[in-house]
């Protein structure tokens, strides 16, 4: 019979592994958002000259968290994982303590956009995780969640690690499977007359602001300069949409033909630079990445479909794919 210590260590290991895997996955799913979080930290610590590396740093941290989570669940390289996990949690705890003391207007980004915590909640969460870590690794020689044969733990870790890498690769160049931003599909974009919700405000060439969109419209947004290939895609789509009588808004965070908008707001509206957002009666219905803008046939299908049905189908599809990935990883580790 297992001792109380072994059982408690196994439970703590599972919780730690699940937390690290979830935290890393939601960041890998949204690499642009991960880069924004790192950028905020760099600005807070007056390291703005490193902002050019914010995105790869964000993805790197997310990958490390995911791999540590899988390693915890599989019980591989236990002494090394013990040291890495402890170092990471000590760093995160000090970091959130600094945020708690100075109270900047930023989110810790612990779970990306999926879960927002106050600075106090972030600090207490890290203290609690450190407690779990100390319980789990009083004896680094303890196995992972389940006492599998040594070779099988490493095989399963390799399969899970490969799945995480593939997931990270597929997330690059695609929109997040599940959109946790404040301008996610289904959200109503309010005007300044109703400031309780998110606002999409666009400044036109006539210096007049557009704060609400009526009827059906497509918004092509870019928060950074587009390359020629991206611009060509937008031009082709604009022509197709115009032929169908759809109102198309071109909005960028820099001076260009069309409208101007806030860079951070445009990154929330669509994570893709040069991405497309379908809005009907002020509600966000669907989004597309610049690399997969709909052609004329797909656009016709979208416009002919019921907007609420389209919204529901796309939301469920993204959630289902994320659930399948997480279930597959956890299922392998729990074999």
Coordinates of C-alpha atoms in Angstrom, one line a residue:
X1 CA 0.0 0.0 0.0
X2 CA 1.3 3.4 -0.9
X3 CA 2.2 5.7 2.0
X4 CA 0.4 9.0 2.6
X5 CA 3.6 10.8 1.4
X6 CA 3.6 9.0 -1.9
X7 CA -0.1 9.6 -2.5
X8 CA 0.2 13.3 -1.7
X9 CA 3.3 13.7 -3.8
X10 CA 1.5 12.0 -6.8
X11 CA -1.5 14.3 -6.4
X12 CA 0.7 17.4 -6.1
X13 CA 2.7 16.3 -9.2
X14 CA -0.5 15.9 -11.2
X15 CA -1.8 19.4 -10.2
X16 CA 1.6 21.0 -10.9
X17 CA 1.9 19.3 -14.3
X18 CA -1.7 20.2 -15.3
X19 CA -1.2 23.8 -14.3
X20 CA 2.1 24.1 -16.2
X21 CA 0.7 22.4 -19.3
X22 CA -2.5 24.5 -19.3
X23 CA -0.6 27.7 -18.8
X24 CA 1.9 26.9 -21.6
X25 CA -0.8 25.7 -24.0
X26 CA -3.0 28.8 -23.8
X27 CA 0.0 30.9 -24.5
X28 CA 1.2 28.8 -27.4
X29 CA -2.3 29.0 -28.8
X30 CA -1.9 32.8 -28.9
X31 CA 1.7 33.6 -29.7
X32 CA 0.9 37.2 -30.5
X33 CA -0.7 37.6 -27.1
X34 CA 2.2 36.0 -25.4
X35 CA 4.5 38.5 -27.1
X36 CA 2.3 41.3 -25.9
X37 CA 2.6 40.1 -22.3
X38 CA 6.4 39.9 -22.5
X39 CA 6.4 43.4 -24.1
X40 CA 4.6 44.8 -21.1
X41 CA 7.1 43.3 -18.7
X42 CA 10.0 44.7 -20.8
X43 CA 8.4 48.1 -20.7
X44 CA 7.8 47.9 -17.0
X45 CA 11.4 47.0 -16.3
X46 CA 12.6 49.7 -18.7
X47 CA 14.0 47.1 -21.2
X48 CA 12.1 48.5 -24.2
X49 CA 15.2 48.0 -26.4
X50 CA 14.5 44.2 -26.2
X51 CA 10.9 44.5 -27.5
X52 CA 12.0 43.2 -30.9
X53 CA 12.4 39.8 -29.2
X54 CA 9.2 39.9 -27.2
X55 CA 7.3 37.4 -29.4
X56 CA 10.1 34.7 -29.5
X57 CA 10.6 35.2 -25.8
X58 CA 6.9 34.7 -25.1
X59 CA 6.7 31.6 -27.2
X60 CA 9.9 30.3 -25.5
X61 CA 8.5 30.7 -22.0
X62 CA 5.2 29.0 -23.1
X63 CA 7.1 26.1 -24.6
X64 CA 9.2 25.7 -21.4
X65 CA 6.1 25.7 -19.3
X66 CA 4.4 23.1 -21.5
X67 CA 7.4 20.8 -21.6
X68 CA 7.8 21.1 -17.8
X69 CA 4.1 20.2 -17.4
X70 CA 4.5 17.1 -19.6
X71 CA 7.7 16.1 -17.8
X72 CA 6.0 16.4 -14.4
X73 CA 3.0 14.3 -15.6
X74 CA 5.3 11.6 -17.1
X75 CA 7.8 11.6 -14.3
X76 CA 11.0 11.9 -16.4
X77 CA 14.4 13.5 -15.5
X78 CA 12.9 14.0 -12.0
X79 CA 15.9 15.7 -10.4
X80 CA 16.4 18.1 -13.3
X81 CA 12.7 18.9 -13.5
X82 CA 12.7 19.4 -9.7
X83 CA 15.4 22.1 -10.1
X84 CA 13.9 23.7 -13.2
X85 CA 10.4 23.9 -11.7
X86 CA 11.7 25.3 -8.4
X87 CA 13.8 28.0 -10.3
X88 CA 10.8 28.9 -12.5
X89 CA 8.4 29.2 -9.6
X90 CA 10.9 31.3 -7.5
X91 CA 11.3 33.6 -10.5
X92 CA 7.6 33.9 -11.1
X93 CA 6.9 34.5 -7.4
X94 CA 9.5 37.3 -7.1
X95 CA 8.1 38.8 -10.3
X96 CA 4.5 38.9 -9.1
X97 CA 5.7 40.2 -5.7
X98 CA 7.2 43.2 -7.6
X99 CA 4.0 43.7 -9.5
X100 CA 2.1 43.6 -6.2
X101 CA 4.3 46.2 -4.6
X102 CA 4.4 48.7 -7.5
X103 CA 0.9 47.9 -8.8
X104 CA 1.4 48.7 -12.6
X105 CA -1.7 48.7 -14.8
X106 CA -0.9 45.4 -16.5
X107 CA -1.9 41.7 -16.1
X108 CA 0.6 39.1 -15.0
X109 CA -0.2 37.1 -18.1
X110 CA 0.1 33.8 -16.1
X111 CA -2.6 32.1 -18.2
X112 CA -2.5 34.4 -21.2
X113 CA -5.8 36.0 -22.0
X114 CA -7.7 32.9 -20.7
X115 CA -7.7 33.8 -17.0
X116 CA -7.1 37.3 -15.6
X117 CA -5.8 37.7 -12.1
X118 CA -5.1 40.7 -9.8
X119 CA -1.5 41.2 -8.7
X120 CA -2.5 39.8 -5.2
X121 CA -4.1 36.8 -6.7
X122 CA -1.1 36.1 -8.9
X123 CA 1.3 36.3 -6.0
X124 CA -0.8 34.1 -3.8
X125 CA -1.2 31.6 -6.6
X126 CA 2.5 31.4 -7.0
X127 CA 3.0 31.0 -3.3
X128 CA 0.5 28.1 -3.3
X129 CA 2.3 26.4 -6.3
X130 CA 5.6 26.7 -4.4
X131 CA 4.0 24.9 -1.6
X132 CA 2.9 22.1 -3.9
X133 CA 6.4 22.0 -5.4
X134 CA 8.0 21.6 -1.9
X135 CA 5.5 18.8 -1.1
X136 CA 6.2 17.0 -4.4
X137 CA 10.0 17.3 -4.5
X138 CA 11.0 16.6 -0.9
X139 CA 12.3 13.4 -2.5
X140 CA 13.2 14.1 -6.2
X141 CA 13.5 10.4 -6.7
X142 CA 9.7 9.9 -6.5
X143 CA 8.2 8.8 -9.8
X144 CA 5.6 10.8 -11.7
X145 CA 1.9 10.6 -11.4
X146 CA 1.8 6.8 -12.0
X147 CA 4.5 4.2 -11.5
X148 CA 5.1 3.3 -15.1
X149 CA 8.2 1.5 -16.3
X150 CA 11.1 3.9 -16.8
X151 CA 11.4 3.4 -20.6
X152 CA 7.6 3.9 -21.1
X153 CA 7.7 7.2 -19.3
X154 CA 10.3 8.5 -21.7
X155 CA 8.5 7.2 -24.7
X156 CA 5.3 8.9 -23.7
X157 CA 7.1 12.1 -22.8
X158 CA 8.6 12.1 -26.3
X159 CA 5.2 11.7 -28.0
X160 CA 3.7 14.4 -25.8
X161 CA 6.6 16.8 -26.4
X162 CA 6.3 16.3 -30.1
X163 CA 2.6 17.0 -29.9
X164 CA 3.3 20.3 -28.1
X165 CA 5.9 21.3 -30.7
X166 CA 3.4 20.5 -33.5
X167 CA 0.7 22.5 -31.7
X168 CA 3.1 25.5 -31.3
X169 CA 4.1 25.3 -35.0
X170 CA 0.5 25.2 -36.2
X171 CA -0.5 28.1 -33.9
X172 CA 2.0 30.3 -35.7
X173 CA 0.3 31.7 -38.8
X174 CA -3.2 30.9 -37.5
X175 CA -5.7 32.6 -35.3
X176 CA -6.1 31.1 -31.8
X177 CA -8.3 28.1 -31.6
X178 CA -10.2 29.8 -28.8
X179 CA -10.3 33.6 -28.7
X180 CA -10.0 35.0 -25.1
X181 CA -9.5 38.6 -26.1
X182 CA -12.1 41.3 -25.2
X183 CA -13.0 41.4 -28.9
X184 CA -13.7 37.7 -29.4
X185 CA -16.4 36.4 -31.7
X186 CA -19.8 37.0 -30.1
X187 CA -18.8 40.2 -28.5
X188 CA -20.8 43.3 -29.1
X189 CA -18.8 46.4 -30.2
X190 CA -20.3 49.3 -28.4
X191 CA -20.0 53.0 -29.3
X192 CA -19.0 55.7 -26.9
X193 CA -22.7 56.0 -25.9
X194 CA -22.3 52.7 -24.1
X195 CA -18.8 52.6 -22.7
X196 CA -19.4 49.3 -20.7
X197 CA -18.1 47.2 -23.6
X198 CA -15.1 47.2 -25.9
X199 CA -14.9 50.0 -28.5
X200 CA -13.6 49.9 -32.0
X201 CA -12.9 53.4 -33.0
X202 CA -11.6 54.3 -36.4
X203 CA -10.4 57.7 -37.6
X204 CA -11.2 58.4 -41.2
X205 CA -9.3 60.5 -43.8
X206 CA -11.8 63.3 -43.2
X207 CA -10.7 63.3 -39.5
X208 CA -14.1 62.0 -38.5
X209 CA -14.3 59.0 -36.1
X210 CA -16.4 55.9 -36.8
X211 CA -17.4 54.4 -33.5
X212 CA -20.0 51.9 -34.6
X213 CA -20.7 49.7 -37.6
X214 CA -24.3 49.0 -38.7
X215 CA -25.4 46.1 -40.9
X216 CA -22.9 43.7 -42.3
X217 CA -19.3 44.7 -42.8
X218 CA -15.8 43.3 -43.2
X219 CA -12.9 44.9 -41.4
X220 CA -9.4 44.4 -42.8
X221 CA -7.1 45.4 -40.0
X222 CA -3.3 45.7 -39.9
X223 CA -1.3 46.7 -36.8
X224 CA 2.1 46.7 -38.5
X225 CA 3.4 47.3 -42.0
X226 CA 2.2 44.6 -44.5
X227 CA 4.5 42.8 -46.9
X228 CA 3.6 42.8 -50.6
X229 CA 2.1 39.3 -50.4
X230 CA -0.2 40.3 -47.5
X231 CA -1.2 43.5 -49.3
X232 CA -2.1 41.5 -52.4
X233 CA -4.4 39.2 -50.5
X234 CA -6.2 42.2 -49.0
X235 CA -6.5 43.8 -52.4
X236 CA -8.0 40.7 -54.0
X237 CA -10.4 40.2 -51.1
X238 CA -11.5 43.9 -51.2
X239 CA -12.4 43.6 -54.9
X240 CA -14.4 40.4 -54.3
X241 CA -16.3 41.9 -51.4
X242 CA -17.0 45.1 -53.3
X243 CA -18.5 43.1 -56.2
X244 CA -20.9 41.5 -53.7
X245 CA -21.9 44.9 -52.3
X246 CA -20.3 44.4 -48.8
X247 CA -19.0 47.3 -46.9
X248 CA -15.2 46.9 -46.4
X249 CA -13.3 48.9 -43.9
X250 CA -9.5 49.1 -44.1
X251 CA -8.0 50.1 -40.8
X252 CA -4.4 50.3 -39.8
X253 CA -2.4 51.6 -36.8
X254 CA -0.2 53.7 -39.2
X255 CA -1.0 56.2 -41.9
X256 CA -2.4 54.5 -44.9
X257 CA -5.4 54.6 -47.2
X258 CA -8.5 53.9 -45.2
X259 CA -8.9 54.4 -41.5
X260 CA -6.6 54.6 -38.5
X261 CA -7.0 52.8 -35.2
X262 CA -5.3 52.0 -32.0
X263 CA -2.6 49.3 -32.4
X264 CA -3.5 47.4 -29.3
X265 CA -7.2 47.5 -30.1
X266 CA -6.5 46.2 -33.6
X267 CA -4.4 43.3 -32.2
X268 CA -7.4 42.4 -30.0
X269 CA -9.8 42.7 -32.9
X270 CA -7.7 40.3 -35.0
X271 CA -4.4 38.6 -34.0
X272 CA -3.4 38.4 -37.6
X273 CA -1.7 41.4 -39.2
X274 CA -3.8 42.0 -42.2
X275 CA -6.6 39.8 -40.9
X276 CA -10.3 39.9 -41.6
X277 CA -13.2 40.4 -39.1
X278 CA -16.8 39.9 -40.1
X279 CA -19.2 42.2 -38.1
X280 CA -23.0 42.2 -38.3
X281 CA -25.0 44.8 -36.5
X282 CA -22.1 45.6 -34.2
X283 CA -21.4 42.0 -33.2
X284 CA -18.2 40.2 -34.1
X285 CA -19.2 37.0 -36.0
X286 CA -16.1 35.5 -37.5
X287 CA -12.4 36.1 -38.1
X288 CA -9.8 35.0 -40.6
X289 CA -6.1 35.0 -40.7
X290 CA -4.4 37.0 -43.5
X291 CA -3.0 33.7 -45.0
X292 CA -6.5 32.2 -45.3
X293 CA -8.9 35.0 -46.4
X294 CA -12.1 33.6 -47.9
X295 CA -12.3 33.5 -51.7
X296 CA -15.4 34.7 -53.5
X297 CA -17.2 31.3 -53.2
X298 CA -16.5 31.0 -49.5
X299 CA -17.5 34.6 -48.9
X300 CA -20.8 34.0 -50.7
X301 CA -21.4 31.1 -48.4
X302 CA -20.6 33.1 -45.3
X303 CA -22.9 35.9 -46.3
X304 CA -25.7 33.5 -47.1
X305 CA -25.4 31.7 -43.7
X306 CA -27.3 32.7 -40.6
X307 CA -24.8 34.8 -38.6
X308 CA -25.7 33.3 -35.2
X309 CA -25.4 29.7 -36.6
X310 CA -22.0 30.6 -38.2
X311 CA -20.8 32.1 -34.9
X312 CA -21.8 29.1 -32.9
X313 CA -20.3 26.6 -35.4
X314 CA -16.9 28.4 -35.4
X315 CA -16.8 28.8 -31.7
X316 CA -17.6 25.1 -31.1
X317 CA -15.0 24.0 -33.7
X318 CA -12.2 25.9 -32.0
X319 CA -13.1 24.7 -28.5
X320 CA -13.4 21.1 -29.8
X321 CA -9.9 21.2 -31.4
X322 CA -8.4 22.6 -28.2
X323 CA -10.1 20.0 -26.0
X324 CA -9.0 17.2 -28.4
X325 CA -5.4 18.3 -28.0
X326 CA -5.4 18.6 -24.3
X327 CA -7.3 15.3 -23.9
X328 CA -4.8 13.5 -26.1
X329 CA -1.8 14.8 -24.1
X330 CA -3.4 13.9 -20.8
X331 CA -4.6 10.5 -22.0
X332 CA -1.1 9.6 -23.1
X333 CA 0.5 10.6 -19.7
X334 CA -2.2 8.7 -17.8
X335 CA -1.9 5.4 -19.7

